[in-house]
XYZ file of C-alpha atoms in Angstrom:
250
model
C -12.108 -22.583 2.511
C -14.092 -22.162 5.098
C -16.048 -20.535 7.458
C -14.208 -20.513 9.966
C -10.778 -20.726 8.089
C -11.730 -17.182 6.179
C -13.028 -15.230 9.592
C -9.359 -16.662 10.824
C -7.391 -15.120 8.287
C -9.763 -11.950 8.191
C -8.378 -11.535 12.088
C -4.809 -12.145 10.992
C -5.483 -9.912 8.113
C -6.111 -6.670 10.238
C -3.263 -8.410 13.579
C -1.042 -7.358 10.076
C -2.383 -4.458 8.958
C -2.166 -2.991 13.295
C 2.038 -3.837 12.712
C 2.231 -2.703 9.104
C 0.693 0.328 10.058
C 2.605 0.905 13.559
C 5.686 0.966 11.144
C 4.297 2.808 8.317
C 3.751 5.927 11.359
C 7.830 5.680 12.330
C 8.483 6.166 8.796
C 5.663 8.584 7.800
C 6.551 10.230 11.336
C 11.015 10.286 10.504
C 10.818 10.362 6.830
C 7.511 12.504 6.090
C 7.309 15.192 8.863
C 10.467 17.119 8.690
C 9.020 18.105 4.553
C 5.421 18.762 5.602
C 7.185 21.406 8.157
C 8.395 22.844 5.775
C 6.028 22.807 2.853
C 4.057 24.162 5.829
C 7.099 27.069 6.549
C 7.175 28.132 3.011
C 3.340 28.373 2.670
C 3.287 30.469 5.844
C 6.180 32.550 4.755
C 3.928 33.857 1.051
C 0.734 33.501 2.026
C -1.524 36.724 3.357
C -4.000 35.290 5.076
C -4.354 34.192 8.722
C -5.924 30.670 9.608
C -6.670 29.560 12.296
C -6.588 25.615 13.727
C -8.435 24.204 14.662
C -6.096 21.332 15.467
C -2.277 22.357 16.620
C -0.419 21.274 14.170
C 1.458 19.580 17.535
C -0.970 17.656 17.959
C -1.657 16.367 13.650
C 1.715 15.113 13.663
C 1.511 12.981 16.208
C -1.881 11.743 17.574
C -3.716 12.787 14.573
C -1.484 10.795 12.436
C -1.464 8.005 14.660
C -4.889 7.561 14.774
C -5.166 7.389 10.613
C -2.341 5.835 9.923
C -3.087 3.206 11.970
C -6.719 2.751 11.688
C -5.737 2.497 7.760
C -3.606 -0.391 8.537
C -6.491 -2.516 10.458
C -9.026 -1.304 8.205
C -6.968 -2.064 5.005
C -5.387 -5.426 6.436
C -9.095 -7.549 6.617
C -9.474 -5.871 3.111
C -6.474 -7.980 1.557
C -7.024 -10.615 3.649
C -10.213 -11.013 2.127
C -8.887 -10.227 -1.083
C -6.080 -12.800 -0.026
C -9.035 -15.567 0.363
C -9.935 -15.567 -2.901
C -6.467 -15.432 -4.988
C -5.646 -18.483 -2.578
C -4.675 -21.194 -5.664
C -5.831 -19.463 -7.482
C -2.793 -17.132 -8.995
C -0.927 -20.124 -9.188
C 0.943 -23.166 -6.822
C 1.986 -20.299 -4.243
C 2.978 -21.372 -0.068
C 0.337 -19.117 2.199
C 3.503 -16.747 2.231
C 4.668 -16.422 -1.350
C 1.265 -15.763 -2.222
C 0.440 -13.325 0.797
C 3.904 -11.217 -0.124
C 3.019 -11.901 -3.835
C -0.930 -10.265 -3.370
C 0.788 -7.296 -1.556
C 3.135 -6.122 -4.066
C 0.944 -6.235 -6.758
C -1.764 -4.201 -4.837
C 1.454 -1.425 -4.154
C 1.609 -1.369 -7.661
C -1.883 -1.254 -8.962
C -3.370 0.239 -6.114
C -1.305 3.172 -5.236
C 1.752 3.275 -7.598
C 0.145 3.815 -10.754
C -2.465 6.393 -9.307
C 0.805 7.702 -7.838
C 2.375 8.133 -10.816
C -0.056 9.188 -12.689
C -0.858 11.912 -9.226
C 1.404 12.252 -7.195
C 1.561 13.673 -3.110
C 1.986 17.454 -2.468
C 2.299 18.557 -0.007
C 1.078 21.383 1.838
C 1.152 25.489 -0.534
C 1.339 22.793 -3.579
C -2.656 21.977 -5.520
C -5.167 24.488 -6.392
C -7.978 24.095 -4.050
C -10.740 24.890 -7.019
C -9.155 22.092 -7.869
C -9.062 19.070 -5.413
C -11.934 17.734 -6.411
C -11.366 16.733 -9.454
C -8.346 15.889 -8.662
C -9.532 13.719 -5.885
C -12.030 12.129 -7.779
C -10.015 10.915 -10.496
C -6.977 9.756 -8.123
C -9.502 8.062 -6.971
C -10.466 6.422 -10.433
C -6.778 5.794 -11.571
C -6.792 2.711 -8.138
C -9.933 1.348 -8.743
C -8.725 0.788 -12.524
C -5.373 -0.224 -11.147
C -7.115 -2.507 -9.625
C -9.767 -3.999 -12.125
C -6.326 -4.013 -14.878
C -4.293 -6.321 -12.587
C -7.185 -8.822 -12.171
C -7.667 -8.579 -15.512
C -4.359 -9.211 -16.644
C -3.661 -11.509 -14.048
C -7.342 -13.292 -15.372
C -5.598 -12.954 -19.236
C -1.769 -14.420 -18.067
C -3.425 -17.897 -17.091
C -5.662 -17.969 -19.895
C -2.235 -17.882 -22.284
C -0.463 -20.071 -20.167
C -1.275 -23.251 -21.474
C -0.570 -22.388 -24.884
C 2.069 -19.176 -24.979
C 3.815 -21.473 -21.051
C 4.498 -19.528 -17.744
C 7.202 -17.647 -18.840
C 5.650 -15.600 -21.694
C 2.830 -16.441 -20.864
C 3.815 -13.710 -17.935
C 5.486 -11.950 -20.779
C 2.440 -11.408 -22.370
C 0.331 -10.285 -19.330
C 2.706 -7.327 -17.855
C 3.296 -6.409 -21.812
C -0.723 -5.548 -21.170
C 0.028 -4.170 -17.765
C 1.849 -1.107 -19.634
C 0.826 -0.805 -22.061
C -2.913 0.952 -21.082
C -1.123 1.849 -17.989
C 0.189 4.516 -20.548
C -3.184 4.933 -21.912
C -4.671 5.761 -19.145
C -1.696 8.197 -18.539
C -2.011 9.443 -21.206
C -5.847 10.135 -21.615
C -6.985 11.137 -18.208
C -5.860 14.753 -17.925
C -2.474 16.337 -15.831
C -2.598 18.970 -13.016
C 1.451 21.391 -12.892
C 0.014 23.454 -9.788
C 3.426 23.886 -8.064
C 4.397 26.861 -7.892
C 7.363 28.092 -9.534
C 9.272 29.421 -6.365
C 8.310 26.408 -4.268
C 11.453 23.736 -3.912
C 12.249 21.557 -5.167
C 14.062 19.201 -3.412
C 10.768 19.848 -0.666
C 8.499 18.728 -3.202
C 10.536 15.129 -4.397
C 11.003 14.143 -0.838
C 8.294 14.952 0.415
C 6.607 12.351 -2.959
C 9.256 9.861 -2.079
C 8.863 10.041 1.435
C 5.014 9.468 0.448
C 6.017 6.487 -1.678
C 8.434 5.243 0.827
C 5.429 4.650 3.332
C 3.149 3.297 1.217
C 6.593 0.720 1.396
C 6.984 -0.551 4.507
C 3.296 -0.371 4.004
C 2.493 -2.716 2.522
C 5.781 -4.914 2.146
C 5.425 -5.987 6.316
C 2.083 -5.999 5.828
C 3.309 -8.623 2.876
C 5.854 -10.542 5.953
C 3.569 -10.612 8.661
C 0.614 -11.623 7.353
C 2.695 -13.846 5.640
C 4.199 -16.115 8.297
C 0.586 -15.375 10.197
C -1.469 -17.353 7.318
C 1.523 -19.785 7.102
C 0.917 -20.334 10.231
C -2.523 -21.302 10.164
C -2.871 -23.494 7.098
C 0.163 -25.400 7.299
C 0.243 -25.765 10.570
C 3.953 -27.472 11.930
C 3.940 -31.217 12.761
C 4.112 -31.289 16.597
C 6.944 -32.826 17.418
C 7.097 -36.589 19.284
C 6.358 -36.995 22.968
C 9.703 -36.799 24.792
C 10.492 -39.912 26.297
C 10.519 -39.629 30.526
C 13.014 -39.180 32.530
C 14.429 -42.083 33.680
C 15.508 -41.109 37.476
C 18.639 -42.945 39.221
C 17.716 -43.596 42.109
C 20.866 -42.802 44.414
């Protein structure tokens, strides 16, 4: 793949990331923010400390949220586009559109779902401030582990395919992914810092909305970027020129 194609895919990836970020922003605003407000209300009702807000809650839930999500969408879109350039043609004989969807699904699983199941997102009022540094480090460690493991089992599946066939090689790769992920879950420490009186419904809905936002983000990116990549790499043949219209004299 030449540098011009990589550059064009990078630009399209960032545009697709921006479009996906807009959809994720809507999902975050309508699904996530109501649960954040409920968690903040719980925290305010049970806290005796009065902290001065640097930014108002309305600014955080609108301008701050939009800035964070859209910048994240553009950044991850560019990174995903570069990963796509490497993966295209190496993971199987898939079309550019199918490769984009496959990459998005695998990235969602490896980079978000794997660490999320071990260290799920917590709303305000949940979590000990003294352990936030350790929890953040372990979360990013799980992200790195998931990404490297996804690459490793993909290589494993391709090497096993000539001997086992595509189906059983895929089964073996998925099984290896599940076993190694389970081992990591068992070895890494867990944190149970949810207050006993915190509403379980709010916690469940917050975590479900956090997962839903990521599904929207990655799913939209896969669809949009896949279409843009398909048009770039497999352009449609130009339509045959139509014969000029014949003017009939009156």
